[in-house]
PDB file of C-alpha atoms in Angstrom:
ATOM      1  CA  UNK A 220       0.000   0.000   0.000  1.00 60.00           C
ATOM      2  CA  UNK A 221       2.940   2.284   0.373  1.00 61.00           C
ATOM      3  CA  UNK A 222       4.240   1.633  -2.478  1.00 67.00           C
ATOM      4  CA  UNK A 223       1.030   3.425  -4.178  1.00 66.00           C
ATOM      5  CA  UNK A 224       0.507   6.285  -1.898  1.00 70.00           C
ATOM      6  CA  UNK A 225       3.629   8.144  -2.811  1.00 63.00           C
ATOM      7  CA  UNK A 226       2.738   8.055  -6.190  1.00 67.00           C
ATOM      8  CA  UNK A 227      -0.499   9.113  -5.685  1.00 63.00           C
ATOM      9  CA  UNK A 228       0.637  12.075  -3.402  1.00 66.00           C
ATOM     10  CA  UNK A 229       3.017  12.986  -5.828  1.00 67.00           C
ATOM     11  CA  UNK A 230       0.389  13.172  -8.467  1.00 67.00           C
ATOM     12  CA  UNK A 231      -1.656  15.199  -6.315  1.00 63.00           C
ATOM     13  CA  UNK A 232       1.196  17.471  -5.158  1.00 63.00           C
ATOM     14  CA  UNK A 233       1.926  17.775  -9.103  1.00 64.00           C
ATOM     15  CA  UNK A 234      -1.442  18.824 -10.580  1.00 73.00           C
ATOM     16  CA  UNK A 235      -1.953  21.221  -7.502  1.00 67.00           C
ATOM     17  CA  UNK A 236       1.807  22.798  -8.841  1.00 68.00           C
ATOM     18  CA  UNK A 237      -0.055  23.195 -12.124  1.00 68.00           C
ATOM     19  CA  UNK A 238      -2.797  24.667 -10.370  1.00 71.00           C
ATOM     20  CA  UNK A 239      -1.045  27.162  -9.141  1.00 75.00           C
ATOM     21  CA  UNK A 240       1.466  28.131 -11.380  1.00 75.00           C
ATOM     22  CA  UNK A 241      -2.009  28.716 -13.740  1.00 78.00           C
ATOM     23  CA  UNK A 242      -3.683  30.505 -11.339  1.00 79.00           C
ATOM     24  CA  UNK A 243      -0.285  33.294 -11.060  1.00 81.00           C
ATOM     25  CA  UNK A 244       0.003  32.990 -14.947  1.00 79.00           C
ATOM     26  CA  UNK A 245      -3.627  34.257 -14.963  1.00 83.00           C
ATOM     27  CA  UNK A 246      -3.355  36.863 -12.520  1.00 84.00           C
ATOM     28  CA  UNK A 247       0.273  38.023 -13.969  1.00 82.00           C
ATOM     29  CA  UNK A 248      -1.824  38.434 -17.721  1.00 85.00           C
ATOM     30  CA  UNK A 249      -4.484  40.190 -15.803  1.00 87.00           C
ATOM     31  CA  UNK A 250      -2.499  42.969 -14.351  1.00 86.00           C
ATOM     32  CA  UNK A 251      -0.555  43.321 -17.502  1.00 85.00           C
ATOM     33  CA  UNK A 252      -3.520  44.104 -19.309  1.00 87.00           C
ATOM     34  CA  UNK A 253      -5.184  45.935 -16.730  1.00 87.00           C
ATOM     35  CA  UNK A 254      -1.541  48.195 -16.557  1.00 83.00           C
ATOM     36  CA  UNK A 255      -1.547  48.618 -20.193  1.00 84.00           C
ATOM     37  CA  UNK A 256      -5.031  50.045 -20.573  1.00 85.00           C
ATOM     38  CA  UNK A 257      -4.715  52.543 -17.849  1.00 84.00           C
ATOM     39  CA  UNK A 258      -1.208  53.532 -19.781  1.00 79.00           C
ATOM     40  CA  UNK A 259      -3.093  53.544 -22.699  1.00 80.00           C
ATOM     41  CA  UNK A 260      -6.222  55.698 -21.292  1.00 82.00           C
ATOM     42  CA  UNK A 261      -3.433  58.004 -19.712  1.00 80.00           C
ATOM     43  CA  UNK A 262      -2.030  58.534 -22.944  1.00 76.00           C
ATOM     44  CA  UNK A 263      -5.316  59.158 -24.255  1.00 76.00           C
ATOM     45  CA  UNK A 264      -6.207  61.836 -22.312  1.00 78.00           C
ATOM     46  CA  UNK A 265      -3.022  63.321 -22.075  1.00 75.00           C
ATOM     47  CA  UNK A 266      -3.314  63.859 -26.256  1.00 73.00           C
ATOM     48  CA  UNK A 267      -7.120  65.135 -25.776  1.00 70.00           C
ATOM     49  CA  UNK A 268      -6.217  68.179 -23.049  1.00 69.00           C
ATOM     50  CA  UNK A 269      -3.661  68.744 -25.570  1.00 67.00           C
ATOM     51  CA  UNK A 270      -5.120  68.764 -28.296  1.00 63.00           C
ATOM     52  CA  UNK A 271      -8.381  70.692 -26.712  1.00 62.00           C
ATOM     53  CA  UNK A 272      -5.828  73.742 -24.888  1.00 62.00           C
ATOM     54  CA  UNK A 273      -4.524  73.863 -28.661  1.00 60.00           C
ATOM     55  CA  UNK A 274      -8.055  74.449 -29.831  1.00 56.00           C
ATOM     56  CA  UNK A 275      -9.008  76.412 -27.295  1.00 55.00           C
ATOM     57  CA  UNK A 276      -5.974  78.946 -27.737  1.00 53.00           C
ATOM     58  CA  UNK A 277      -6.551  79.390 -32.030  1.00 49.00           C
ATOM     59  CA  UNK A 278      -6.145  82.963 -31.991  1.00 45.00           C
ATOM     60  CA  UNK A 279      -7.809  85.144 -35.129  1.00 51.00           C
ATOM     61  CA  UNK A 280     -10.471  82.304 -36.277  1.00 65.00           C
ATOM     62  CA  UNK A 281     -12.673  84.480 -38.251  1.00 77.00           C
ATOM     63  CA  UNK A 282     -14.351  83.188 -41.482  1.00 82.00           C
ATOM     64  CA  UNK A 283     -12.663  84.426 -44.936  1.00 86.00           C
ATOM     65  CA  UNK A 284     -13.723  84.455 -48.281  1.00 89.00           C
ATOM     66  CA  UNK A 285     -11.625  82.007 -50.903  1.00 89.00           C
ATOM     67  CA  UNK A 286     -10.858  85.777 -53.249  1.00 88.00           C
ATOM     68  CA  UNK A 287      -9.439  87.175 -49.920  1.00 86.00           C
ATOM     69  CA  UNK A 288      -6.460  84.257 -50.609  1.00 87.00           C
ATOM     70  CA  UNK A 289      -6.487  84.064 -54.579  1.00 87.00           C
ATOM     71  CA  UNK A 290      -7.694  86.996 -55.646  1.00 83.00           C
ATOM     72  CA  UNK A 291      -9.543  86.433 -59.059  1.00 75.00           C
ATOM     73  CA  UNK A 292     -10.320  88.901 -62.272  1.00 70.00           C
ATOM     74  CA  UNK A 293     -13.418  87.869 -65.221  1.00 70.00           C
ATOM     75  CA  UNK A 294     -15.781  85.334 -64.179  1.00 72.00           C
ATOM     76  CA  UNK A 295     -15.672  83.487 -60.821  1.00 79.00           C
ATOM     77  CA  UNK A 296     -14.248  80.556 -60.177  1.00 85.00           C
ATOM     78  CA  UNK A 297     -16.318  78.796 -57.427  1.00 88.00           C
ATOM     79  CA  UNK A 298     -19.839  78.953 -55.669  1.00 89.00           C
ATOM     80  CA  UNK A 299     -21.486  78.387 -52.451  1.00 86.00           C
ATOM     81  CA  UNK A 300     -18.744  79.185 -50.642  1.00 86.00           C
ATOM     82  CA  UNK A 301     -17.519  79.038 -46.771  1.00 84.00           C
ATOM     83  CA  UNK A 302     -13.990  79.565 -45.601  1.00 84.00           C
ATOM     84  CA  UNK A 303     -12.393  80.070 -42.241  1.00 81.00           C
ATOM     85  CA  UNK A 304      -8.780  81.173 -41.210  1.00 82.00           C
ATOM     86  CA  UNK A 305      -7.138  79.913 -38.170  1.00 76.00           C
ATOM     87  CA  UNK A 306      -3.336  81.140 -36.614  1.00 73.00           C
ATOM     88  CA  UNK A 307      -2.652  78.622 -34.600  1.00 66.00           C
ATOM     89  CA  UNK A 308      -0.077  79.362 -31.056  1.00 63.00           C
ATOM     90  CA  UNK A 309       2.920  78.629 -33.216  1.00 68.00           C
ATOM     91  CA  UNK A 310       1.828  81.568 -35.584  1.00 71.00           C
ATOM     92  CA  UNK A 311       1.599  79.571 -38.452  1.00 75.00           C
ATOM     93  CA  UNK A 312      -1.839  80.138 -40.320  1.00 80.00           C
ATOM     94  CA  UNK A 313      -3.994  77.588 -42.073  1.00 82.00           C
ATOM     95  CA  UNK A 314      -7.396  78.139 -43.877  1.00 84.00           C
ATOM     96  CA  UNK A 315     -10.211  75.732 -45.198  1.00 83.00           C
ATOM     97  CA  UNK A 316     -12.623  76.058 -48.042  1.00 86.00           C
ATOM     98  CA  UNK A 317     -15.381  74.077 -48.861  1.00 87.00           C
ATOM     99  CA  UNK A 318     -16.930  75.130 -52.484  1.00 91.00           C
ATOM    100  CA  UNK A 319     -18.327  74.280 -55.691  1.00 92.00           C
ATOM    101  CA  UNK A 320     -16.077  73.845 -58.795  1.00 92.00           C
ATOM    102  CA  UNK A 321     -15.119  72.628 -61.935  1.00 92.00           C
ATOM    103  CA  UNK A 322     -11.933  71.015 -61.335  1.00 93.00           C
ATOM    104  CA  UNK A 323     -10.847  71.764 -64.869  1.00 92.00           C
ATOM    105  CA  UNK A 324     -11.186  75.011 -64.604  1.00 91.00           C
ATOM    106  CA  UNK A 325      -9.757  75.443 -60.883  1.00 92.00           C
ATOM    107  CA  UNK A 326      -6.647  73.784 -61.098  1.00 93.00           C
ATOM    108  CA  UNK A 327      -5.267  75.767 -63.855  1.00 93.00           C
ATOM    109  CA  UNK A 328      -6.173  79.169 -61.606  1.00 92.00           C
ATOM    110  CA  UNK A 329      -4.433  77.670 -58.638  1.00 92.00           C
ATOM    111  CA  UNK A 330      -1.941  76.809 -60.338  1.00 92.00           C
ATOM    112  CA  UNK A 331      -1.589  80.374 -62.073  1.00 90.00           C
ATOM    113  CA  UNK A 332      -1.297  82.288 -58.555  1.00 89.00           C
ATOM    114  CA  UNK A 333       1.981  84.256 -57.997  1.00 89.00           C
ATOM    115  CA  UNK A 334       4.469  82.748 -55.891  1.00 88.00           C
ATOM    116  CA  UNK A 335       6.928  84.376 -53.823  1.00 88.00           C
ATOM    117  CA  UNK A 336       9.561  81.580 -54.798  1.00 88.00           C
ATOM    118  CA  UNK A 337       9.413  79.553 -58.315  1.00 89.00           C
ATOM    119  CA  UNK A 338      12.173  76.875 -57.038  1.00 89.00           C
ATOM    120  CA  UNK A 339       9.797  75.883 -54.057  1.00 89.00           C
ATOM    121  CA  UNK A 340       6.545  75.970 -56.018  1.00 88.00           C
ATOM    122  CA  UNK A 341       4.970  73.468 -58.231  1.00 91.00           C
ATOM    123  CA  UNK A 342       4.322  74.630 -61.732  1.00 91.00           C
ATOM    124  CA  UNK A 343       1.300  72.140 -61.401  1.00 92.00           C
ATOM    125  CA  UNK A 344      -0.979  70.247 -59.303  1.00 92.00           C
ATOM    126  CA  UNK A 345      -0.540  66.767 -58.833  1.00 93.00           C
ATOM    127  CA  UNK A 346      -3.138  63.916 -57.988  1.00 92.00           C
ATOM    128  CA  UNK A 347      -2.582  62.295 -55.105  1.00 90.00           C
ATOM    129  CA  UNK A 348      -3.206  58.761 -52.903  1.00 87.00           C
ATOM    130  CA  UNK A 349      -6.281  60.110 -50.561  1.00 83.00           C
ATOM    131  CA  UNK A 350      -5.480  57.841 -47.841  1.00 82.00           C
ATOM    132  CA  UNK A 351      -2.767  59.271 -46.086  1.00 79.00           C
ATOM    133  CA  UNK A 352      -5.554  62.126 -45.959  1.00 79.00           C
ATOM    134  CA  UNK A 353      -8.154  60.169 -44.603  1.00 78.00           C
ATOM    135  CA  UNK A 354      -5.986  58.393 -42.444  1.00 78.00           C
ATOM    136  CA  UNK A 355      -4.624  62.003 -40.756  1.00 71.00           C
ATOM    137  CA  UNK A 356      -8.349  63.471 -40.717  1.00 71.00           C
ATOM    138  CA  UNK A 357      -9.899  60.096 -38.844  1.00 71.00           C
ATOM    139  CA  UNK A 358      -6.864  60.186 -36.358  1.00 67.00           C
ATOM    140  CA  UNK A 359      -7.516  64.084 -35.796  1.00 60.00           C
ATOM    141  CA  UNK A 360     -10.845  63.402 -34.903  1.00 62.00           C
ATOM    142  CA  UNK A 361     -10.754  61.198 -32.814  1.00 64.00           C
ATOM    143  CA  UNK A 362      -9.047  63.427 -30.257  1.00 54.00           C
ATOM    144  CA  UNK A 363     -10.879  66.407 -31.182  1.00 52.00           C
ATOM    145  CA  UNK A 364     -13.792  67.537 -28.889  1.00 51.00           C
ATOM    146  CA  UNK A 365     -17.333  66.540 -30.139  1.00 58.00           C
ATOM    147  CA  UNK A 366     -18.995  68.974 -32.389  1.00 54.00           C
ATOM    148  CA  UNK A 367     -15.532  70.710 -33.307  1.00 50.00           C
ATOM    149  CA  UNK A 368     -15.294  69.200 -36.173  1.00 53.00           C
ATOM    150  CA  UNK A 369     -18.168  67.612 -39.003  1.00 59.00           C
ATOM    151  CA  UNK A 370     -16.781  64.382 -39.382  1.00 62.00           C
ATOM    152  CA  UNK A 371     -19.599  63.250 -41.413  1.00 69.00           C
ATOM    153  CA  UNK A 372     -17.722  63.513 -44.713  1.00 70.00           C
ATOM    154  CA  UNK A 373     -15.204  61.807 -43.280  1.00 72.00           C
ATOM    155  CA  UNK A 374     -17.465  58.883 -43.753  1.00 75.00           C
ATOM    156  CA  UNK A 375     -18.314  59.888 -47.808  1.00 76.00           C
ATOM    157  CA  UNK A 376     -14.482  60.282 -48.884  1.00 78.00           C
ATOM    158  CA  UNK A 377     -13.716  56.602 -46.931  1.00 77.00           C
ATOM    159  CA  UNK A 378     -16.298  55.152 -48.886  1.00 80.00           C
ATOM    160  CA  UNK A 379     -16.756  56.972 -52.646  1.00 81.00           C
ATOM    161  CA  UNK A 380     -14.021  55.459 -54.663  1.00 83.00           C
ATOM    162  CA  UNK A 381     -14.380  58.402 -57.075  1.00 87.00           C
ATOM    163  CA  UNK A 382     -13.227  61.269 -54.864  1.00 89.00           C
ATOM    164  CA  UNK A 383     -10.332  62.880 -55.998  1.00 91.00           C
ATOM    165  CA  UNK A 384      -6.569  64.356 -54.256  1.00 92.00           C
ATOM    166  CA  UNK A 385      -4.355  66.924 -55.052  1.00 94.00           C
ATOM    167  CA  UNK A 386      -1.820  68.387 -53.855  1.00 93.00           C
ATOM    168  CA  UNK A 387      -0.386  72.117 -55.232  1.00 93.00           C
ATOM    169  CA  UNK A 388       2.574  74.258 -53.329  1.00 92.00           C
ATOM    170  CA  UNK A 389       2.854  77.624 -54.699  1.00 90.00           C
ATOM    171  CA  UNK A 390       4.893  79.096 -51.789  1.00 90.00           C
ATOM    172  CA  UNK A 391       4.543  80.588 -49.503  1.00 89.00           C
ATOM    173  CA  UNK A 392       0.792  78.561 -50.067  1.00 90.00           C
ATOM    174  CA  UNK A 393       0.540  74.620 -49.910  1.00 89.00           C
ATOM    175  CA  UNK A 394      -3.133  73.658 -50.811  1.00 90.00           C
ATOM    176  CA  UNK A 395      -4.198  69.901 -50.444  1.00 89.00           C
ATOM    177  CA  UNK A 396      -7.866  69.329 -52.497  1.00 92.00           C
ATOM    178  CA  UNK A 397     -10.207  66.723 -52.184  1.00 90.00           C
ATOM    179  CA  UNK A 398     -12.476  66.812 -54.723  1.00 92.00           C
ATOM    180  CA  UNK A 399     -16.125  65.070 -55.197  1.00 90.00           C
ATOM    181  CA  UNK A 400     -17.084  64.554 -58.888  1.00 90.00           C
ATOM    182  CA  UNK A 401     -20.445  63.370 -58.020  1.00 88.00           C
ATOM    183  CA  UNK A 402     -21.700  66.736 -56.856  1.00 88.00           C
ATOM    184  CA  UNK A 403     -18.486  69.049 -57.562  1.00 90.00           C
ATOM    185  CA  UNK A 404     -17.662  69.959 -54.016  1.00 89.00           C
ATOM    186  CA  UNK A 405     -14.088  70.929 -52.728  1.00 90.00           C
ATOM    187  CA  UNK A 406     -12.558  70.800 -49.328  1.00 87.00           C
ATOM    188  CA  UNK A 407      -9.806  72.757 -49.565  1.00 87.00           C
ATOM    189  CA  UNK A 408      -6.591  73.084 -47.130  1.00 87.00           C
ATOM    190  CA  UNK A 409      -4.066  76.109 -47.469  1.00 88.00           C
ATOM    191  CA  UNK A 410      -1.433  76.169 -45.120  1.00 86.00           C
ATOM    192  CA  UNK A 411       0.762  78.854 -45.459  1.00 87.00           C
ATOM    193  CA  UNK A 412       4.640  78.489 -45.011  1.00 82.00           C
ATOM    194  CA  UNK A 413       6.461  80.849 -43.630  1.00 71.00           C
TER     195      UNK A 413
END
């Protein structure tokens, strides 16, 4: 009888090892994970008070009209226009458009405005890859406040495979385009380079 208790308390004694070395396995996952998404919700919010003081301190916001930027002679060039201007803290200014167009038409004027230095300008625009766009504009908003910024076309350019990109530097202006064919609107970004 002896001889078969041993082996059966070892047994024992081995599966409750197992047991146990489980159990601490599980708990050491646990508190990883539970460390990482505090870290991660830290980092989180750190970005979003960030990014909302950086908001909150856009000095000059004022809407502008597109001819304020590219002044234009004859016949216009766009419609049903809205524009804003922002200076952000670092005192570099940025504005947005949203307008009507025929692309056709518009590029060549954009790509007509005076520049303040040929060798840093593009004599035209080019198309571009939207998704690096889309990528940058669905990160941005997800750290923006709610109701900052209409994300809804967000949605539209994701899922419209005939929206268009450009890209056009005239310095001291770089203007990134998306365009819709479908309806002929423009979101337009200008940063200006200093």
């Amino acid at each position: 009888m002896k001889k078969y208790i041993f082996p059966v308390t070892m047994t024992f004694l081995l599966i409750s090892c197992n047991k146990i070395e489980e159990k601490i396995d599980q708990t050491v996952q646990k508190t990883t994970e539970k460390v990482q998404e505090k870290a991660q919700q830290a980092v989180e919010e750190t970005i979003k008070k960030t990014v909302n003081e950086s908001i909150n301190s856009l000095t000059n916001s004022q809407d502008v009209r597109f001819n304020d930027l590219f002044p234009t002679t004859g016949a216009p060039v766009i419609t049903d226009e809205t524009g804003k201007k922002f200076k952000f803290p670092t005192g570099s200014e940025g504005y947005v458009f949203k307008y009507k167009a025929d692309i056709a038409v518009l590029l060549p004027f954009l790509e007509g405005q005076p520049t303040s230095d040929e060798s840093r300008s593009d004599k035209t625009a080019r198309k571009i890859d939207g998704q690096s766009i889309i990528d940058k504009i669905s990160l941005a908003s997800k750290f923006l406040p709610e109701n900052t910024f209409d994300t809804s076309f967000l949605e539209e350019i994701k899922t419209d495979k005939s929206i268009q990109y450009y890209k056009l530097k005239r310095f001291p202006n770089s203007s990134t385009l998306i365009y819709n064919p479908t309806n002929q609107t423009i979101i337009q970004y200008v940063e200006v380079n200093k």
